[in-house]
């Protein structure tokens, strides 16, 4: 059977209520762990990118100098670390 005919047959089964799918019975452990990894990469990656942009902007676009930029970046990184690590998200508590 070609793929288009198979798709049409699947649609007919769903329309007639004969689908093999039962809501809530699929194991979702892999999807949950993938989402946790993605969530962590986005949160921590955003902090890293923000710190890099701040450091480069303060170093090359102002007259503050390297050490001031490094100190401000360290402060932002520390505050960001505390904010991101301080409380678990609702997904981490389950």
CSV table of N, CA, C and O in Angstrom, one decimal:
chain,number,residue,atom,x,y,z
A,1,UNK,N,0.9,-1.2,0.0
A,1,UNK,CA,0.0,0.0,0.0
A,1,UNK,C,0.9,1.2,0.0
A,1,UNK,O,1.8,1.3,0.8
A,2,UNK,N,0.6,2.2,-0.9
A,2,UNK,CA,1.4,3.4,-0.9
A,2,UNK,C,1.2,4.3,0.3
A,2,UNK,O,0.1,4.1,1.0
A,3,UNK,N,2.1,5.2,0.6
A,3,UNK,CA,2.0,6.0,1.9
A,3,UNK,C,0.7,6.9,1.9
A,3,UNK,O,0.1,7.0,2.9
A,4,UNK,N,0.3,7.4,0.8
A,4,UNK,CA,-0.9,8.2,0.7
A,4,UNK,C,-2.2,7.4,1.1
A,4,UNK,O,-3.0,7.9,1.9
A,5,UNK,N,-2.2,6.2,0.5
A,5,UNK,CA,-3.4,5.3,0.8
A,5,UNK,C,-3.4,4.9,2.3
A,5,UNK,O,-4.4,4.8,2.9
A,6,UNK,N,-2.2,4.6,2.8
A,6,UNK,CA,-2.1,4.3,4.2
A,6,UNK,C,-2.5,5.4,5.1
A,6,UNK,O,-3.2,5.2,6.1
A,7,UNK,N,-2.1,6.7,4.8
A,7,UNK,CA,-2.5,7.8,5.6
A,7,UNK,C,-4.0,8.0,5.5
A,7,UNK,O,-4.7,8.2,6.5
A,8,UNK,N,-4.6,7.8,4.3
A,8,UNK,CA,-6.1,7.9,4.2
A,8,UNK,C,-6.8,6.8,5.1
A,8,UNK,O,-7.8,7.1,5.7
A,9,UNK,N,-6.2,5.6,5.1
A,9,UNK,CA,-6.8,4.5,5.9
A,9,UNK,C,-6.7,4.9,7.4
A,9,UNK,O,-7.6,4.6,8.2
A,10,UNK,N,-5.6,5.5,7.8
A,10,UNK,CA,-5.4,5.9,9.2
A,10,UNK,C,-6.4,6.9,9.6
A,10,UNK,O,-7.0,6.9,10.7
A,11,UNK,N,-6.6,7.9,8.7
A,11,UNK,CA,-7.6,8.9,8.9
A,11,UNK,C,-9.0,8.3,9.1
A,11,UNK,O,-9.8,8.7,10.0
A,12,UNK,N,-9.3,7.4,8.2
A,12,UNK,CA,-10.7,6.7,8.3
A,12,UNK,C,-10.8,6.0,9.7
A,12,UNK,O,-11.9,6.1,10.3
A,13,UNK,N,-9.8,5.3,10.1
A,13,UNK,CA,-9.8,4.6,11.4
A,13,UNK,C,-10.1,5.6,12.5
A,13,UNK,O,-10.8,5.4,13.4
A,14,UNK,N,-9.4,6.8,12.5
A,14,UNK,CA,-9.6,7.8,13.6
A,14,UNK,C,-11.0,8.4,13.5
A,14,UNK,O,-11.6,8.6,14.5
A,15,UNK,N,-11.5,8.6,12.3
A,15,UNK,CA,-12.8,9.2,12.1
A,15,UNK,C,-13.8,8.2,12.6
A,15,UNK,O,-14.8,8.6,13.3
A,16,UNK,N,-13.7,7.0,12.3
A,16,UNK,CA,-14.7,6.0,12.8
A,16,UNK,C,-14.5,5.6,14.2
A,16,UNK,O,-15.2,4.7,14.7
A,17,UNK,N,-13.5,6.1,14.9
A,17,UNK,CA,-13.4,5.8,16.3
A,17,UNK,C,-12.7,4.5,16.6
A,17,UNK,O,-12.8,4.0,17.7
A,18,UNK,N,-11.9,4.0,15.6
A,18,UNK,CA,-11.3,2.7,15.8
A,18,UNK,C,-9.8,2.9,15.9
A,18,UNK,O,-9.0,2.0,15.6
A,19,UNK,N,-9.3,4.0,16.4
A,19,UNK,CA,-7.9,4.2,16.6
A,19,UNK,C,-7.4,3.3,17.7
A,19,UNK,O,-8.0,3.1,18.7
A,20,UNK,N,-6.1,2.9,17.5
A,20,UNK,CA,-5.4,2.1,18.5
A,20,UNK,C,-4.9,3.0,19.7
A,20,UNK,O,-4.4,2.4,20.7
A,21,UNK,N,-4.9,4.3,19.5
A,21,UNK,CA,-4.4,5.2,20.5
A,21,UNK,C,-5.3,5.3,21.7
A,21,UNK,O,-6.5,5.5,21.5
A,22,UNK,N,-4.7,5.2,22.8
A,22,UNK,CA,-5.5,5.4,24.1
A,22,UNK,C,-4.8,6.5,24.8
A,22,UNK,O,-3.6,6.4,25.2
A,23,UNK,N,-5.5,7.6,25.1
A,23,UNK,CA,-4.9,8.7,25.7
A,23,UNK,C,-4.4,8.4,27.2
A,23,UNK,O,-5.1,7.8,27.9
A,24,UNK,N,-3.1,8.8,27.4
A,24,UNK,CA,-2.6,8.7,28.8
A,24,UNK,C,-1.9,7.4,29.0
A,24,UNK,O,-1.4,7.1,30.1
A,25,UNK,N,-1.7,6.5,28.0
A,25,UNK,CA,-1.1,5.2,28.3
A,25,UNK,C,0.3,5.1,27.6
A,25,UNK,O,1.0,4.1,27.8
A,26,UNK,N,0.8,6.2,27.0
A,26,UNK,CA,2.1,6.2,26.4
A,26,UNK,C,3.2,6.5,27.4
A,26,UNK,O,3.0,7.5,28.1
A,27,UNK,N,4.3,5.8,27.5
A,27,UNK,CA,5.3,6.2,28.4
A,27,UNK,C,6.0,7.4,27.9
A,27,UNK,O,6.4,7.5,26.8
A,28,UNK,N,6.2,8.4,28.8
A,28,UNK,CA,6.8,9.7,28.4
A,28,UNK,C,8.1,10.0,29.1
A,28,UNK,O,8.5,11.2,29.2
A,29,UNK,N,8.7,9.0,29.7
A,29,UNK,CA,10.0,9.3,30.4
A,29,UNK,C,11.0,9.9,29.5
A,29,UNK,O,11.8,10.8,29.9
A,30,UNK,N,11.2,9.4,28.3
A,30,UNK,CA,12.2,10.0,27.4
A,30,UNK,C,11.9,11.4,27.0
A,30,UNK,O,12.8,12.3,27.0
A,31,UNK,N,10.6,11.7,26.7
A,31,UNK,CA,10.2,13.1,26.4
A,31,UNK,C,10.5,14.0,27.6
A,31,UNK,O,10.9,15.1,27.4
A,32,UNK,N,10.2,13.5,28.8
A,32,UNK,CA,10.4,14.4,30.0
A,32,UNK,C,11.8,14.6,30.2
A,32,UNK,O,12.2,15.8,30.5
A,33,UNK,N,12.7,13.6,30.1
A,33,UNK,CA,14.1,13.9,30.3
A,33,UNK,C,14.7,14.8,29.2
A,33,UNK,O,15.5,15.6,29.5
A,34,UNK,N,14.2,14.6,27.9
A,34,UNK,CA,14.7,15.5,26.9
A,34,UNK,C,14.3,16.9,27.1
A,34,UNK,O,15.0,17.8,26.9
A,35,UNK,N,13.0,17.1,27.6
A,35,UNK,CA,12.6,18.5,27.9
A,35,UNK,C,13.4,19.1,29.0
A,35,UNK,O,13.8,20.3,29.0
A,36,UNK,N,13.8,18.3,30.1
A,36,UNK,CA,14.6,18.8,31.2
A,36,UNK,C,16.0,19.2,30.7
A,36,UNK,O,16.5,20.3,31.1
A,37,UNK,N,16.5,18.5,29.8
A,37,UNK,CA,17.8,18.8,29.2
A,37,UNK,C,17.7,20.1,28.4
A,37,UNK,O,18.5,21.0,28.5
A,38,UNK,N,16.7,20.2,27.5
A,38,UNK,CA,16.5,21.4,26.7
A,38,UNK,C,16.2,22.6,27.6
A,38,UNK,O,16.8,23.7,27.3
A,39,UNK,N,15.4,22.4,28.6
A,39,UNK,CA,15.2,23.6,29.5
A,39,UNK,C,16.4,24.1,30.2
A,39,UNK,O,16.7,25.3,30.3
A,40,UNK,N,17.3,23.1,30.7
A,40,UNK,CA,18.5,23.5,31.3
A,40,UNK,C,19.5,24.2,30.3
A,40,UNK,O,20.1,25.2,30.7
A,41,UNK,N,19.6,23.7,29.1
A,41,UNK,CA,20.4,24.3,28.1
A,41,UNK,C,20.0,25.7,27.8
A,41,UNK,O,20.8,26.6,27.6
A,42,UNK,N,18.7,25.9,27.6
A,42,UNK,CA,18.2,27.2,27.3
A,42,UNK,C,18.4,28.2,28.4
A,42,UNK,O,18.9,29.3,28.2
A,43,UNK,N,18.1,27.8,29.7
A,43,UNK,CA,18.3,28.7,30.8
A,43,UNK,C,19.8,29.1,31.0
A,43,UNK,O,20.1,30.2,31.1
A,44,UNK,N,20.6,28.1,31.1
A,44,UNK,CA,22.0,28.3,31.4
A,44,UNK,C,22.7,28.9,30.2
A,44,UNK,O,23.6,29.8,30.3
A,45,UNK,N,22.3,28.5,29.0
A,45,UNK,CA,22.9,29.1,27.8
A,45,UNK,C,22.6,30.6,27.6
A,45,UNK,O,23.4,31.4,27.2
A,46,UNK,N,21.4,30.9,28.0
A,46,UNK,CA,21.0,32.4,28.0
A,46,UNK,C,21.8,33.2,29.0
A,46,UNK,O,22.2,34.3,28.6
A,47,UNK,N,22.1,32.6,30.1
A,47,UNK,CA,22.9,33.3,31.1
A,47,UNK,C,24.4,33.5,30.5
A,47,UNK,O,24.9,34.6,30.6
A,48,UNK,N,24.9,32.5,29.9
A,48,UNK,CA,26.3,32.5,29.4
A,48,UNK,C,26.3,33.6,28.2
A,48,UNK,O,27.2,34.4,28.2
A,49,UNK,N,25.3,33.5,27.3
A,49,UNK,CA,25.3,34.5,26.2
A,49,UNK,C,25.2,35.9,26.7
A,49,UNK,O,25.8,36.8,26.3
A,50,UNK,N,24.3,36.1,27.7
A,50,UNK,CA,24.2,37.4,28.3
A,50,UNK,C,25.4,37.9,28.9
A,50,UNK,O,25.8,39.1,28.8
A,51,UNK,N,26.2,37.1,29.6
A,51,UNK,CA,27.4,37.5,30.2
A,51,UNK,C,28.5,37.8,29.2
A,51,UNK,O,29.2,38.8,29.3
A,52,UNK,N,28.5,37.0,28.1
A,52,UNK,CA,29.5,37.3,27.1
A,52,UNK,C,29.2,38.6,26.4
A,52,UNK,O,30.1,39.4,26.1
A,53,UNK,N,27.9,38.8,26.1
A,53,UNK,CA,27.5,40.1,25.4
A,53,UNK,C,27.8,41.3,26.3
A,53,UNK,O,28.4,42.3,25.9
A,54,UNK,N,27.5,41.2,27.6
A,54,UNK,CA,27.9,42.3,28.6
A,54,UNK,C,29.4,42.5,28.6
A,54,UNK,O,29.8,43.7,28.5
A,55,UNK,N,30.1,41.5,28.7
A,55,UNK,CA,31.6,41.6,28.8
A,55,UNK,C,32.1,42.3,27.5
A,55,UNK,O,32.9,43.2,27.6
A,56,UNK,N,31.7,41.8,26.4
A,56,UNK,CA,32.2,42.4,25.1
A,56,UNK,C,31.8,43.8,24.9
A,56,UNK,O,32.6,44.7,24.5
A,57,UNK,N,30.5,44.1,25.3
A,57,UNK,CA,30.0,45.5,25.1
A,57,UNK,C,30.8,46.4,26.1
A,57,UNK,O,31.1,47.5,25.7
A,58,UNK,N,31.0,46.0,27.3
A,58,UNK,CA,31.6,46.9,28.3
A,58,UNK,C,33.1,47.0,27.9
A,58,UNK,O,33.7,48.1,28.2
A,59,UNK,N,33.7,46.0,27.4
A,59,UNK,CA,35.2,46.1,27.1
A,59,UNK,C,35.4,46.9,25.9
A,59,UNK,O,36.3,47.8,25.9
A,60,UNK,N,34.7,46.7,24.8
A,60,UNK,CA,35.0,47.4,23.5
A,60,UNK,C,34.2,48.6,23.2
A,60,UNK,O,34.5,49.4,22.4
A,61,UNK,N,33.0,48.8,23.9
A,61,UNK,CA,32.1,49.9,23.5
A,61,UNK,C,32.1,51.0,24.6
A,61,UNK,O,31.4,52.0,24.4
A,62,UNK,N,32.8,50.9,25.7
A,62,UNK,CA,32.9,51.9,26.7
A,62,UNK,C,34.4,52.1,27.1
A,62,UNK,O,35.3,51.3,26.7
A,63,UNK,N,34.6,53.1,27.9
A,63,UNK,CA,36.0,53.4,28.3
A,63,UNK,C,36.2,52.8,29.7
A,63,UNK,O,37.2,53.2,30.4
A,64,UNK,N,35.4,51.9,30.2
A,64,UNK,CA,35.5,51.4,31.5
A,64,UNK,C,36.7,50.4,31.7
A,64,UNK,O,37.3,50.3,32.8
A,65,UNK,N,37.1,49.7,30.6
A,65,UNK,CA,38.3,48.9,30.7
A,65,UNK,C,37.9,47.4,31.0
A,65,UNK,O,36.8,47.0,31.3
A,66,UNK,N,39.0,46.6,30.9
A,66,UNK,CA,38.8,45.2,31.0
A,66,UNK,C,38.4,44.8,32.4
A,66,UNK,O,37.5,43.9,32.6
A,67,UNK,N,39.0,45.3,33.5
A,67,UNK,CA,38.7,44.8,34.8
A,67,UNK,C,37.3,45.2,35.3
A,67,UNK,O,36.6,44.4,35.9
A,68,UNK,N,36.8,46.4,34.9
A,68,UNK,CA,35.5,46.7,35.3
A,68,UNK,C,34.5,45.8,34.5
A,68,UNK,O,33.5,45.4,35.1
A,69,UNK,N,34.8,45.6,33.3
A,69,UNK,CA,33.9,44.7,32.5
A,69,UNK,C,33.9,43.3,33.1
A,69,UNK,O,32.8,42.6,33.2
A,70,UNK,N,35.1,42.8,33.5
A,70,UNK,CA,35.1,41.5,34.1
A,70,UNK,C,34.4,41.4,35.5
A,70,UNK,O,33.7,40.4,35.7
A,71,UNK,N,34.5,42.5,36.3
A,71,UNK,CA,33.8,42.5,37.5
A,71,UNK,C,32.3,42.5,37.4
A,71,UNK,O,31.6,41.8,38.0
A,72,UNK,N,31.8,43.4,36.4
A,72,UNK,CA,30.4,43.5,36.2
A,72,UNK,C,29.8,42.2,35.6
A,72,UNK,O,28.8,41.7,36.0
A,73,UNK,N,30.6,41.5,34.8
A,73,UNK,CA,30.2,40.2,34.2
A,73,UNK,C,30.2,39.2,35.3
A,73,UNK,O,29.3,38.3,35.3
A,74,UNK,N,31.1,39.2,36.2
A,74,UNK,CA,31.1,38.2,37.3
A,74,UNK,C,29.9,38.4,38.2
A,74,UNK,O,29.3,37.5,38.7
A,75,UNK,N,29.6,39.7,38.5
A,75,UNK,CA,28.4,40.0,39.3
A,75,UNK,C,27.1,39.5,38.6
A,75,UNK,O,26.3,38.8,39.3
A,76,UNK,N,27.0,39.8,37.3
A,76,UNK,CA,25.8,39.3,36.6
A,76,UNK,C,25.8,37.8,36.6
A,76,UNK,O,24.7,37.2,36.8
A,77,UNK,N,26.9,37.2,36.4
A,77,UNK,CA,27.0,35.7,36.4
A,77,UNK,C,26.6,35.1,37.7
A,77,UNK,O,25.9,34.1,37.8
A,78,UNK,N,27.1,35.7,38.8
A,78,UNK,CA,26.8,35.3,40.1
A,78,UNK,C,25.3,35.4,40.4
A,78,UNK,O,24.6,34.5,41.0
A,79,UNK,N,24.7,36.6,40.1
A,79,UNK,CA,23.3,36.8,40.3
A,79,UNK,C,22.4,35.9,39.5
A,79,UNK,O,21.4,35.3,40.0
A,80,UNK,N,22.9,35.7,38.3
A,80,UNK,CA,22.1,34.8,37.4
A,80,UNK,C,22.2,33.3,37.9
A,80,UNK,O,21.2,32.6,37.9
A,81,UNK,N,23.3,32.9,38.4
A,81,UNK,CA,23.5,31.6,39.0
A,81,UNK,C,22.6,31.4,40.2
A,81,UNK,O,21.9,30.4,40.3
A,82,UNK,N,22.5,32.4,41.0
A,82,UNK,CA,21.7,32.3,42.2
A,82,UNK,C,20.2,32.3,41.8
A,82,UNK,O,19.4,31.5,42.3
A,83,UNK,N,19.8,33.1,40.8
A,83,UNK,CA,18.5,33.1,40.4
A,83,UNK,C,18.0,31.8,39.7
A,83,UNK,O,16.9,31.3,39.9
A,84,UNK,N,18.9,31.2,38.9
A,84,UNK,CA,18.6,30.0,38.2
A,84,UNK,C,18.7,28.8,39.1
A,84,UNK,O,17.9,27.8,38.9
A,85,UNK,N,19.5,28.8,40.0
A,85,UNK,CA,19.8,27.6,40.9
A,85,UNK,C,18.9,27.7,42.2
A,85,UNK,O,18.7,26.7,42.8
A,86,UNK,N,18.5,28.8,42.5
A,86,UNK,CA,17.8,29.1,43.8
A,86,UNK,C,16.6,28.3,44.1
A,86,UNK,O,16.4,27.8,45.2
A,87,UNK,N,15.7,28.1,43.1
A,87,UNK,CA,14.5,27.5,43.3
A,87,UNK,C,14.2,26.5,42.2
A,87,UNK,O,14.5,26.8,41.0
A,88,UNK,N,13.7,25.3,42.5
A,88,UNK,CA,13.4,24.3,41.4
A,88,UNK,C,12.1,24.8,40.7
A,88,UNK,O,11.2,25.4,41.2
A,89,UNK,N,12.1,24.5,39.4
A,89,UNK,CA,10.9,24.8,38.6
A,89,UNK,C,9.9,23.8,38.9
A,89,UNK,O,10.1,22.8,39.6
A,90,UNK,N,8.7,24.0,38.5
A,90,UNK,CA,7.6,23.1,38.8
A,90,UNK,C,7.8,21.7,38.2
A,90,UNK,O,7.3,20.7,38.7
A,91,UNK,N,8.6,21.7,37.1
A,91,UNK,CA,8.8,20.4,36.4
A,91,UNK,C,9.8,19.6,37.2
A,91,UNK,O,9.8,18.3,37.2
A,92,UNK,N,10.8,20.2,37.9
A,92,UNK,CA,11.8,19.5,38.7
A,92,UNK,C,11.2,18.9,40.0
A,92,UNK,O,11.8,18.1,40.6
A,93,UNK,N,10.1,19.4,40.4
A,93,UNK,CA,9.5,18.9,41.7
A,93,UNK,C,8.7,17.6,41.5
A,93,UNK,O,8.4,16.9,42.5
A,94,UNK,N,8.4,17.2,40.3
A,94,UNK,CA,7.6,16.0,40.0
A,94,UNK,C,8.5,14.8,39.9
A,94,UNK,O,9.5,14.7,39.4
